[in-house]
Coordinates of C-alpha atoms (C1' of nucleotides) in Angstrom, one line a residue:
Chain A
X111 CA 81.0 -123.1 -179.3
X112 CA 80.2 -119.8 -178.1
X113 CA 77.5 -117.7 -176.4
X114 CA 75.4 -114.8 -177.1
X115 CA 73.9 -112.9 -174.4
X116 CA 71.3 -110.3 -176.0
X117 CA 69.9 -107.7 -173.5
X118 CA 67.7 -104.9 -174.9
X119 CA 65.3 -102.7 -173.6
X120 CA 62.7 -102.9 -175.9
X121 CA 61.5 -106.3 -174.8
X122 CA 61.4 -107.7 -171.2
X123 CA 64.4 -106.7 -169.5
X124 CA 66.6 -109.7 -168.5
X125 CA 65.7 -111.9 -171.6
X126 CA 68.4 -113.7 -172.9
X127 CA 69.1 -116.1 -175.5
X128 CA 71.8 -118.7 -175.2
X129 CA 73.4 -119.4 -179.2
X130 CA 75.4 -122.3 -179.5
X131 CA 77.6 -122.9 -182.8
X132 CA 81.1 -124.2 -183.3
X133 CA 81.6 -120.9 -185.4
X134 CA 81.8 -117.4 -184.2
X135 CA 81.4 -116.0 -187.2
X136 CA 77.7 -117.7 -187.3
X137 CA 77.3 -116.8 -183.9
X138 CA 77.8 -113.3 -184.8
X139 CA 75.7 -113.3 -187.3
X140 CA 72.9 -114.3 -185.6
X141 CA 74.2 -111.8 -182.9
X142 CA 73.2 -109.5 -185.8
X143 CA 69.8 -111.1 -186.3
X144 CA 68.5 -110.9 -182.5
X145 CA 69.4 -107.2 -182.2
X146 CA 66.0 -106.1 -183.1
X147 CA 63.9 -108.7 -181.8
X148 CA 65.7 -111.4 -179.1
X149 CA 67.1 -114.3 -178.3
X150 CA 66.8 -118.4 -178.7
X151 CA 69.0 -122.1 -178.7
X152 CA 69.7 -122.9 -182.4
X153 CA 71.3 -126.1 -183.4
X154 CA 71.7 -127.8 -186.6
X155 CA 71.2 -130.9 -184.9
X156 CA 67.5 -131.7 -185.6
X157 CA 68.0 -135.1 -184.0
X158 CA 65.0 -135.7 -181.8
X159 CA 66.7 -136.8 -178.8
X160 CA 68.9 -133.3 -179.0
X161 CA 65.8 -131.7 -179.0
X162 CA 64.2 -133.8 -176.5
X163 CA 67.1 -133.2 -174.2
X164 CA 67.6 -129.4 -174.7
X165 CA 64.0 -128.7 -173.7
X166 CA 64.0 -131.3 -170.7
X167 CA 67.4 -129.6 -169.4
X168 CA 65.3 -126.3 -169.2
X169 CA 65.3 -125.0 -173.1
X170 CA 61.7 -123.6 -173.7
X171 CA 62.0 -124.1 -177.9
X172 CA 64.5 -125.5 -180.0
X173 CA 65.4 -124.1 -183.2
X174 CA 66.6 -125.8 -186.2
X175 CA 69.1 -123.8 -189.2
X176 CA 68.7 -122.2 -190.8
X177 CA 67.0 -119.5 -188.8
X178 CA 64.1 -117.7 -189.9
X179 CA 63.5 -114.2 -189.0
X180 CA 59.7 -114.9 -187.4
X181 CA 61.2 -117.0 -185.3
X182 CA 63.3 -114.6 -183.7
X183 CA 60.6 -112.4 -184.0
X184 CA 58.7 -114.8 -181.6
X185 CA 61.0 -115.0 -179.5
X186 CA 59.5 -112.9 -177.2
X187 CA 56.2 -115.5 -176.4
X188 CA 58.7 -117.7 -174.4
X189 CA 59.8 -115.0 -172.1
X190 CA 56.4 -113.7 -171.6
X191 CA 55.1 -117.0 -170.7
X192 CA 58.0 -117.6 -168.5
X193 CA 57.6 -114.0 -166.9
X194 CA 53.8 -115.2 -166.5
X195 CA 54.6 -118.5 -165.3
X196 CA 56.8 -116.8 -162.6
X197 CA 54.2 -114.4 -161.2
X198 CA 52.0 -117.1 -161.0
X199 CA 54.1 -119.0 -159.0
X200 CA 54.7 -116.0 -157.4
X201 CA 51.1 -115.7 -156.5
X202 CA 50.4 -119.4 -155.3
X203 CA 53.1 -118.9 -152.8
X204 CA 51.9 -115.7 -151.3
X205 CA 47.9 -117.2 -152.2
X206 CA 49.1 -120.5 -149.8
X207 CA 50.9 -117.6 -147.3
X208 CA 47.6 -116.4 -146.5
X209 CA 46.2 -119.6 -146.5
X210 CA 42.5 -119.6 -146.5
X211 CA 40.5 -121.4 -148.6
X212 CA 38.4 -118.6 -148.7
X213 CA 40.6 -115.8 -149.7
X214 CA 38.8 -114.7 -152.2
X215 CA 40.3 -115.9 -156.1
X216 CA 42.9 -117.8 -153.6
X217 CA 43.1 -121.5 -154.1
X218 CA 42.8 -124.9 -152.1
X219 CA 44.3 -125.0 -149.2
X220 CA 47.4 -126.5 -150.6
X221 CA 48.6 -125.8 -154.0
X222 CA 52.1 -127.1 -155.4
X223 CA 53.5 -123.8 -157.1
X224 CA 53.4 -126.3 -160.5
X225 CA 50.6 -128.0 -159.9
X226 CA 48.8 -126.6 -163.2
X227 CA 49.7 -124.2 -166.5
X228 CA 47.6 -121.4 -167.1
X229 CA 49.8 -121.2 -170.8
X230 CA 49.3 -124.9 -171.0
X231 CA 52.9 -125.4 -172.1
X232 CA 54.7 -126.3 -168.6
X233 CA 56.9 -128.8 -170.3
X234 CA 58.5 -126.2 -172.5
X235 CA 59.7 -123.8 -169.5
X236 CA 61.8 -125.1 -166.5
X237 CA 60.1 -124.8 -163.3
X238 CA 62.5 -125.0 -160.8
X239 CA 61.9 -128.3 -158.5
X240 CA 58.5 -127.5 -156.3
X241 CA 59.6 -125.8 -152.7
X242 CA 57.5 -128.2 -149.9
X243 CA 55.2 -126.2 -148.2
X244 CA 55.4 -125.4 -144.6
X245 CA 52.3 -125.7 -142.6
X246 CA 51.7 -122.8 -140.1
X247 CA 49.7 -123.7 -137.5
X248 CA 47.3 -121.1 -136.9
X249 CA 45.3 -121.1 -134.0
X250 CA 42.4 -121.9 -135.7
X251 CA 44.5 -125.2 -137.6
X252 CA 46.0 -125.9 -134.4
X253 CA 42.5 -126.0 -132.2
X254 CA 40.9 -128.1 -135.0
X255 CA 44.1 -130.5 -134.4
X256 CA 43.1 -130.5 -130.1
X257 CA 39.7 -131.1 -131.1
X258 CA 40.8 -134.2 -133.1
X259 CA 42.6 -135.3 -130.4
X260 CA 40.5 -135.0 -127.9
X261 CA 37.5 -136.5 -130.2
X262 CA 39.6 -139.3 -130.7
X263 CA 40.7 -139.6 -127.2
X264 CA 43.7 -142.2 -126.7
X265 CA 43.6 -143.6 -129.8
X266 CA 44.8 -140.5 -131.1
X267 CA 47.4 -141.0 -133.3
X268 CA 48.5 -138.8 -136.8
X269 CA 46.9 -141.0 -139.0
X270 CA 43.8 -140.8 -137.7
X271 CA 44.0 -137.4 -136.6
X272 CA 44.7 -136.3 -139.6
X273 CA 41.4 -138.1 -141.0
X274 CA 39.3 -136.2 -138.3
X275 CA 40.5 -132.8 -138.8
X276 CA 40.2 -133.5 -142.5
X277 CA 42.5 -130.6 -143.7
X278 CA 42.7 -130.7 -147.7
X279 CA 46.6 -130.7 -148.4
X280 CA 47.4 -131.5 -144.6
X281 CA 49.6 -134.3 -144.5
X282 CA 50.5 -136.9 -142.0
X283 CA 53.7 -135.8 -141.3
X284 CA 52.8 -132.1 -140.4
X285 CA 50.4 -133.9 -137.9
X286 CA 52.8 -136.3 -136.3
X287 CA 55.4 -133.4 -136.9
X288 CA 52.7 -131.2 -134.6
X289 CA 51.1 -133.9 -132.3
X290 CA 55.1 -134.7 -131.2
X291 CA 55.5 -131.0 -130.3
X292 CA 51.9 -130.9 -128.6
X293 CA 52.7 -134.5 -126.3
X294 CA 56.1 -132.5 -125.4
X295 CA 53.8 -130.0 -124.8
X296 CA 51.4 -131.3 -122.4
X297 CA 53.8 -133.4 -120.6
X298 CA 56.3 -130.0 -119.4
X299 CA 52.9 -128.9 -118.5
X300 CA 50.7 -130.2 -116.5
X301 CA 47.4 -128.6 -114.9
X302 CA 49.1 -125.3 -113.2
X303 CA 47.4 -123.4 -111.0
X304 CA 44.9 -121.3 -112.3
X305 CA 46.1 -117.4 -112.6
X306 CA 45.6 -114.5 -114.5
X307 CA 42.2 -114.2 -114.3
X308 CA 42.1 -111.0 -116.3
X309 CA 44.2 -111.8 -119.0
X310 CA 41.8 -114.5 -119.7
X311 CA 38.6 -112.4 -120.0
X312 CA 40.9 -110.2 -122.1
X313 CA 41.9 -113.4 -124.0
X314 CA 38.3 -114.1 -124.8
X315 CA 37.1 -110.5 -125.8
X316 CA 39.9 -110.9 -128.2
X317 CA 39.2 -114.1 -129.3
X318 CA 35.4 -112.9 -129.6
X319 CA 36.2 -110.3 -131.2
X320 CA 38.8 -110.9 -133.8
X321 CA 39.6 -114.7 -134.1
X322 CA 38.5 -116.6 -137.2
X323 CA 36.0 -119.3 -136.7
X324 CA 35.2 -120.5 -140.1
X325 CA 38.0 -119.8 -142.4
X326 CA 40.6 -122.8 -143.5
X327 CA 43.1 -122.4 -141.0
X328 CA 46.1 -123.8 -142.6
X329 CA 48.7 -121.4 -143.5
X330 CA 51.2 -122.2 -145.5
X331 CA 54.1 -121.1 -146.5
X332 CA 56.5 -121.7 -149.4
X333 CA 60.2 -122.4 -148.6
X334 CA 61.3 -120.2 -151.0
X335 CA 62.8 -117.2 -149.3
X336 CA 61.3 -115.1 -151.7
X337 CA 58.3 -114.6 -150.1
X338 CA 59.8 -114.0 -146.8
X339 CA 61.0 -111.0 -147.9
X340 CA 57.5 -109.7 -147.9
X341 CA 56.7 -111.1 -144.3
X342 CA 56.2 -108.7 -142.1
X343 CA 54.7 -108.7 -138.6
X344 CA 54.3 -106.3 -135.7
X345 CA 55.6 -107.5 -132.4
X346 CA 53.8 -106.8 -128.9
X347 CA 56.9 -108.4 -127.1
X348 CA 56.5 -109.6 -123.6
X349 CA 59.2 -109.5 -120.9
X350 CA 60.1 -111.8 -118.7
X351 CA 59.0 -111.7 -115.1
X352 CA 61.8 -112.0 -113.3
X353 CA 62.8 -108.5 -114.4
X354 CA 59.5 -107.6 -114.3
X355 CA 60.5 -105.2 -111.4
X356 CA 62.8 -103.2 -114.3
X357 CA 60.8 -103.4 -117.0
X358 CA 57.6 -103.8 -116.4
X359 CA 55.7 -100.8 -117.1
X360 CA 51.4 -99.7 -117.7
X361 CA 51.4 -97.9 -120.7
X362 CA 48.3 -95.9 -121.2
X363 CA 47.4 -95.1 -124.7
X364 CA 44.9 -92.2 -125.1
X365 CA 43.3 -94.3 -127.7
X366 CA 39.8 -93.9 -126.5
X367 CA 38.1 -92.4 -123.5
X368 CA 38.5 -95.7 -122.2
X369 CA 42.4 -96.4 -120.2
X370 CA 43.9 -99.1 -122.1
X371 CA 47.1 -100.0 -120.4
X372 CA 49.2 -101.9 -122.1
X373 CA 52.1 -103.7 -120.7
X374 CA 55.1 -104.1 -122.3
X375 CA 57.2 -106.6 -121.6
X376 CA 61.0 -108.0 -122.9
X377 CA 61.0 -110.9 -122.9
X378 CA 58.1 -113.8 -122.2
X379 CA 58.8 -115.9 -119.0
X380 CA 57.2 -119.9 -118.9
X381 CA 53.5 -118.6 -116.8
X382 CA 54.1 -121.3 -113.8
X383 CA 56.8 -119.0 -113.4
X384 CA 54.8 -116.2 -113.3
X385 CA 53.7 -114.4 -110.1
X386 CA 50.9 -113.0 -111.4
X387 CA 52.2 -109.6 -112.4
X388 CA 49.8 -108.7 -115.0
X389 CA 46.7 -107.2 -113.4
X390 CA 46.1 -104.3 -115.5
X391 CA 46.7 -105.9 -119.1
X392 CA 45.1 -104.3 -121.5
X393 CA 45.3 -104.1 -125.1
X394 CA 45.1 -101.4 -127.1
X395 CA 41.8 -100.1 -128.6
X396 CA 42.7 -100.3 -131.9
X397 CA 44.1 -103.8 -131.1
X398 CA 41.5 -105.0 -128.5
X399 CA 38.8 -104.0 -130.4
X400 CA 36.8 -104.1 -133.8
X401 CA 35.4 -100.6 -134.5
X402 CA 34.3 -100.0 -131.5
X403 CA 38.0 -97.4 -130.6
X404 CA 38.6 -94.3 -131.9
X405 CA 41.0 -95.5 -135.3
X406 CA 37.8 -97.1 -137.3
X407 CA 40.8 -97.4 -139.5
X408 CA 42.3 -100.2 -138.2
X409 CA 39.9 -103.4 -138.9
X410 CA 40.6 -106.6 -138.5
X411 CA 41.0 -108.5 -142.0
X412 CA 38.1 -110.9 -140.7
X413 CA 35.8 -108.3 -139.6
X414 CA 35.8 -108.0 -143.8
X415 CA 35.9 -111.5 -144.3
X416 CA 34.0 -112.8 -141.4
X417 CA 34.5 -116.4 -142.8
X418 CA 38.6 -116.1 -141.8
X419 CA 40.0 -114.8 -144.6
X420 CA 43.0 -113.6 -143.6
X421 CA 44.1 -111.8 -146.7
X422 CA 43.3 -110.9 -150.2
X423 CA 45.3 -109.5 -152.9
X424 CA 48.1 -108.2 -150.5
X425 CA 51.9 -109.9 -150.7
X426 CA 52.7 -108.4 -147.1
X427 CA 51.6 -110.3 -144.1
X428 CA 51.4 -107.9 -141.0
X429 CA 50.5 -109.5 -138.2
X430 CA 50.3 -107.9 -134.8
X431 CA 51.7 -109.7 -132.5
X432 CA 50.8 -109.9 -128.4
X433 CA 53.4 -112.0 -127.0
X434 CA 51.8 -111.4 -123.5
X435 CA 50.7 -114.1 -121.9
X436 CA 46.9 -113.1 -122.8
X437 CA 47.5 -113.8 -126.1
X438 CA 45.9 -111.5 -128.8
X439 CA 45.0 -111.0 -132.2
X440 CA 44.5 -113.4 -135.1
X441 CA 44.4 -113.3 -138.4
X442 CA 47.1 -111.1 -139.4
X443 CA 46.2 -107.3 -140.4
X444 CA 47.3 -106.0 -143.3
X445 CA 50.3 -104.0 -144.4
X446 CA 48.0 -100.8 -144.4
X447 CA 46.5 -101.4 -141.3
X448 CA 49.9 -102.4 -140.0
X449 CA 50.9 -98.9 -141.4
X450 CA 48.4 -97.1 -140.1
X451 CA 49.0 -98.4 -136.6
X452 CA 52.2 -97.3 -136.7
X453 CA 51.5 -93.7 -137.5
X454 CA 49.4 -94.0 -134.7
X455 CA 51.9 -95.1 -132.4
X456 CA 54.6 -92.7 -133.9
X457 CA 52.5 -90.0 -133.6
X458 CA 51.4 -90.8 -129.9
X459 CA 55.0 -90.8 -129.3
X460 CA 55.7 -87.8 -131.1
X461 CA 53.1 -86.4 -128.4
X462 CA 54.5 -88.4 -125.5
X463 CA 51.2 -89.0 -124.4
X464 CA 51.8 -92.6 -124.2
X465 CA 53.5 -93.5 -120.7
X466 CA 51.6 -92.6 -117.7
X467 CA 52.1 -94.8 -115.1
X468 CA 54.4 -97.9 -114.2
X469 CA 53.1 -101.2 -112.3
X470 CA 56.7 -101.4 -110.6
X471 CA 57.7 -98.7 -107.8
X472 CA 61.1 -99.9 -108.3
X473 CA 61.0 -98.5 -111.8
X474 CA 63.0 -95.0 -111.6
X475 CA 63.4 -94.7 -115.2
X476 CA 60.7 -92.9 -117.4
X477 CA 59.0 -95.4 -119.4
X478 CA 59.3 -95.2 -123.5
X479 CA 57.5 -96.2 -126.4
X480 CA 59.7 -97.8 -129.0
X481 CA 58.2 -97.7 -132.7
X482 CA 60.7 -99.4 -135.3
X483 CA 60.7 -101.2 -138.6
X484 CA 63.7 -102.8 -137.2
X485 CA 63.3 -106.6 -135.1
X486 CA 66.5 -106.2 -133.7
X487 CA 66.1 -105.0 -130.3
X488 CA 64.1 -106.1 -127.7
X489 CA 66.5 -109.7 -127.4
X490 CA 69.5 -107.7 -127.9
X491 CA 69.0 -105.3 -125.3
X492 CA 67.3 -108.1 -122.8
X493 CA 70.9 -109.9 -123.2
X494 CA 72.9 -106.9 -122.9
X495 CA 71.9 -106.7 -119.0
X496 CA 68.0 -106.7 -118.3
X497 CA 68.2 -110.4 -118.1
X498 CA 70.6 -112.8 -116.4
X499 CA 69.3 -115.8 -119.0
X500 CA 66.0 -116.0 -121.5
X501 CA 66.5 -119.5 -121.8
X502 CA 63.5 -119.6 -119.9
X503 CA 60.7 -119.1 -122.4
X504 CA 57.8 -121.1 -121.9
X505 CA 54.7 -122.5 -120.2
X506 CA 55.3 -125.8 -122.7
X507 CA 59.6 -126.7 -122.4
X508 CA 59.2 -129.0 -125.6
X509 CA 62.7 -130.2 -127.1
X510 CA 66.1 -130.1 -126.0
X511 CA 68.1 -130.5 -128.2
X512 CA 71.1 -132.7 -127.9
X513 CA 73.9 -130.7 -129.6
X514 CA 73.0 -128.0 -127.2
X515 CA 72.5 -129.1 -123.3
X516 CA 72.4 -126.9 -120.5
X517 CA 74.7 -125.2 -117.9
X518 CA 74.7 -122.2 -120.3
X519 CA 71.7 -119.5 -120.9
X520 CA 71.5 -120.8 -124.4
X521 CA 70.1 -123.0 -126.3
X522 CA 69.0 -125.7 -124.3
X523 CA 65.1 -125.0 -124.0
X524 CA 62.7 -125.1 -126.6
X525 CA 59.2 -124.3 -126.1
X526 CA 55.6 -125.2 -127.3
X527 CA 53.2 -122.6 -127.4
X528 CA 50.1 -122.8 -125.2
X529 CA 48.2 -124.5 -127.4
X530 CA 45.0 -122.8 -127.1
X531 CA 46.1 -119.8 -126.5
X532 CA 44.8 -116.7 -129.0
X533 CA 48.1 -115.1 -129.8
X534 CA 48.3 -112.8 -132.6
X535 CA 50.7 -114.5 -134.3
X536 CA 50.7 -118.3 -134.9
X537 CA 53.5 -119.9 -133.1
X538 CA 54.9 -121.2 -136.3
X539 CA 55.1 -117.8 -138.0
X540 CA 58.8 -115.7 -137.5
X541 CA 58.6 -112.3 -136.6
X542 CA 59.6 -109.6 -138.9
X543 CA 59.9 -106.3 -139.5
X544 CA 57.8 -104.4 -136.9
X545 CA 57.7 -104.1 -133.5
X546 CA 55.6 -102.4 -131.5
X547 CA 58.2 -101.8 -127.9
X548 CA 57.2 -100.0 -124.6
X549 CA 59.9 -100.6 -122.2
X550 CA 61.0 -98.7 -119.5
X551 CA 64.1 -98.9 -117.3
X552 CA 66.1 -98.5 -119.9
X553 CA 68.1 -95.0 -120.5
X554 CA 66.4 -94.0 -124.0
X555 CA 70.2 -93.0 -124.8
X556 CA 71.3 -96.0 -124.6
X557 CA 69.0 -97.3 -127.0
X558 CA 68.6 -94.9 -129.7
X559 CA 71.3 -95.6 -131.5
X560 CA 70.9 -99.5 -130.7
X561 CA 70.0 -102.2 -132.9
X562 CA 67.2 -104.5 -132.7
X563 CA 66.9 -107.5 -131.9
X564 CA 63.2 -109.7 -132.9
X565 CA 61.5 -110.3 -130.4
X566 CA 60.0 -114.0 -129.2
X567 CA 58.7 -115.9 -132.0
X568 CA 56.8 -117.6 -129.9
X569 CA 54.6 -115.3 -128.7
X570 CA 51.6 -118.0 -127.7
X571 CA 53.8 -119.7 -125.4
X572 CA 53.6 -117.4 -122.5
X573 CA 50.0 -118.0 -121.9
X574 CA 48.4 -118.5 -118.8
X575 CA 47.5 -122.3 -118.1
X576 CA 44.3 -120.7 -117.2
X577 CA 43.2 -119.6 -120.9
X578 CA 44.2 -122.8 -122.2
X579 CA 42.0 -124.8 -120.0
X580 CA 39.2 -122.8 -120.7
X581 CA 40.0 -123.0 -124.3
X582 CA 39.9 -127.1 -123.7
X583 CA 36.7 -126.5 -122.3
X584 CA 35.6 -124.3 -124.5
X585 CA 36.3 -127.2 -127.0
X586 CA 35.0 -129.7 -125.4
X587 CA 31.2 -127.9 -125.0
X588 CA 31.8 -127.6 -128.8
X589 CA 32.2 -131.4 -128.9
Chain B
dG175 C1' 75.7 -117.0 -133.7
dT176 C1' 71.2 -118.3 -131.4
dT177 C1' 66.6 -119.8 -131.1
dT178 C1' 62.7 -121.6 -132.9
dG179 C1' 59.0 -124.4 -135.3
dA180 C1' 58.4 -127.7 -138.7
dA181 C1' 60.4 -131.2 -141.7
dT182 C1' 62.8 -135.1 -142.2
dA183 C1' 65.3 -139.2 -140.6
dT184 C1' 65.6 -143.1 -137.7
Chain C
dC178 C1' 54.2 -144.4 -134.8
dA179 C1' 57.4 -142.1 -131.7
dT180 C1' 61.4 -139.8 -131.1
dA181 C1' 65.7 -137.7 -132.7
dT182 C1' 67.9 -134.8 -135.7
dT183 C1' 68.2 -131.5 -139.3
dC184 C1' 66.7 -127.5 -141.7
dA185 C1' 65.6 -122.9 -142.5
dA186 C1' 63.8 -118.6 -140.9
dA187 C1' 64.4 -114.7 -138.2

DNA sequence: GTTTGAATAT
DNA sequence: CATATTCAAA
């Protein structure tokens, strides 16, 4: 037995056909044969169960001796179907990325990657084992989950919070899985005093201005790490507070006639552990805002969509991220606008008209604004020196995890985004390829040439108590 | 190598 | 169902 592998040119690159007879000289025969046209499996054996086994271990035809030339000829249909097949799978994935229902030629909210056939043939081409989806719990998802809990009150449990938030696809599991992580949630934190006045009425302009109301909120993702590839956020990152005094700074982007500071910040701190050192948080125009800035550019995918489609046609999912405690922008923007922000920004720096003035005295250095592709930064740097120990992260301390206890700066503390906050990025999404830096304090030497680390990906958890107990109320006037 | 959110196991 | 553990992404 012996293999032919048969790569040309003139059809789909990559095709190959797999020839199996006891003699070579067969083998090159039909070596001969496939030249023009393409490959195949070829047996003599035209038992049924040889063919029934050939094309259940993956074989998309079977073809008895002796050959005939058409059917090399045809070859070809199984590789397109398979190439089709593939992009469609493709697609579902990044359809379910987006996740909304209403994207427009998107599907349900949950679709296995081999759930259908367009060529109608699935059982003649392997389709690798379906990947499980991975819910993302999107604001929007996750405030239809508080509302089901606090509908159902005490008796909230998955099952039946599950029935109430009646999510097509949603199972049980992602709601226990979620409803574990919220209980965790609520228990670390308990009513906390009430702060941050202003980064609540920012919250809420946001939210008023850019959050989804309508759209299916589920978001989910495909395991396969093909589509991760084309994941791509930009990061606000936050800082925590107890270095607020060396990193903190107001960063003023000319945006607008308006003064948007923006503060910039390494690393997000729990907010009970905040003091309050947020009073001029603004977001950027072109982030804060619909059209109403100077980069008309920029829109929101919603403002679009206004039913909460988060994305059509586009495998890149840029999401702007506000790790601040206010919270900021959902749905994600995408890639374009992403793109064009970041000219914006590069260009602004380019200009250096972006740092004017610093909240802290204490801060000597001259403030910065880092544009870069690259994640790899913010946490590298904060470890290298700014902070004594990120393990503090959040408003919700969720899990610790057993393997990884305490008396080290690592590991121990997990955290469970403020639940109701109206962070740009959903808790459950990673962060990726942009971020979006201001920092000051640090020597710009010392950071050119230094890699970067992502940011939090949590960047919900840092919000105030405050904006999640209006949010509750909010919810609970909706009720 | 670490941290995280979600899935899975118990 | 609740909790603990594992997994995979970043």
């Amino acid at each position: 037995m012996a293999k032919i592998v048969s790569e040309d040119s003139e059809f789909p690159a990559g095709l190959r056909v797999l020839a199996i007879d006891p003699d070579p000289t067969v083998l090159e025969s039909i070596k001969k044969i496939c030249k023009p046209f393409k490959y195949r499996v070829m047996s003599a054996d035209d038992a049924q169960s040889s063919v029934m086994k050939a094309v259940a271990d993956g074989a998309c035809d079977y073809w008895f001796k002796p050959l005939r030339e058409d059917m090399l000829k045809n070859m070809w249909i199984h590789a397109v179907r398979n190439i089709k097949n593939g992009d469609r799978q493709k697609r579902e994935n990044d359809d379910s990325e987006f996740g909304s229902s209403s994207v427009i030629g998107g599907r349900g909210v949950v679709s296995s990657p081999r759930e259908s056939d367009e060529v109608g043939e699935s059982n003649h081409s392997y389709q690798p084992p379906a990947k499980k989806l991975r819910v993302i719990w999107t604001l929007d998802l996750h405030r239809q989950f508080v509302k089901a809990v606090k509908q159902i009150g005490d008796e909230a449990v998955p099952k039946k919070i599950l029935e109430v938030m009646n999510i097509p696809g949603l199972t049980r599991d992602n709601v226990a899985s979620h409803l574990q992580k919220y209980r965790t949630y609520l228990k670390s934190t308990p009513n906390e005093a009430k702060q941050q006045n202003e980064m609540s009425r920012l919250n809420n302009n946001i939210q008023g201005t850019a959050e989804s109301s309508v759209g299916v909120p589920v978001r989910l993702e495909s395991l396969t790490p093909s589509h991760v590839s084309s994941n791509t956020q930009v990061t606000l990152n936050p800082a925590p507070n107890h270095v607020s005094n060396n990193t903190l700074a107001t960063l003023n982007l000319p945006l607008s006639d308006a003064s948007y500071n923006t503060q910039a910040t390494l690393n997000p701190a729990p907010s009970h552990v905040f003091n309050n050192t947020f009073p001029n948080l603004h977001l950027p125009p072109i982030l804060a805002t619909n059209n109403l800035g100077p980069t008309p550019t920029i829109q929101f995918p919603n403002e679009s969509h206004p039913e909460g489609v988060t994305h059509v046609g586009h495998p890149s999912n840029i999401t702007i991220a506000n790790n601040f405690p206010c919270g900021g922008v959902w749905p994600p923007v995408d890639i374009q606008q992403a793109n064009v922000l970041m000219d914006i920004l590069q260009q602004q720096q380019r200009q250096h008209t972006m740092m004017h003035r610093q909240i802290c005295p204490m801060n000597l250095q001259p403030s910065r604004l880092m544009v870069s592709r690259k994640t790899t930064f913010v946490t590298q740097n904060i470890n290298h020196g700014l902070l004594s120990s990120h393990i503090v992260t959040s408003p919700g301390v969720s899990q610790i995890h057993g393997a990884n206890i305490p008396g080290s700066t690592t590991g121990a503390v997990r955290s469970f985004p403020a639940p109701e906050s109206n962070a740009v990025v959903p808790y459950g999404s990673r962060s990726g390829d942009l971020i979006y830096q201001e920092y000051t304090s640090i020597p710009p030497e010392s950071l050119e040439n230094t890699s970067f680390a992502r940011g939090s990906s949590d960047p919900n958890f840092s919000k105030g108590i405050d904006d999640n107990n209006i949010s509750m109320e909010e919810e609970e006037e909706s009720n």
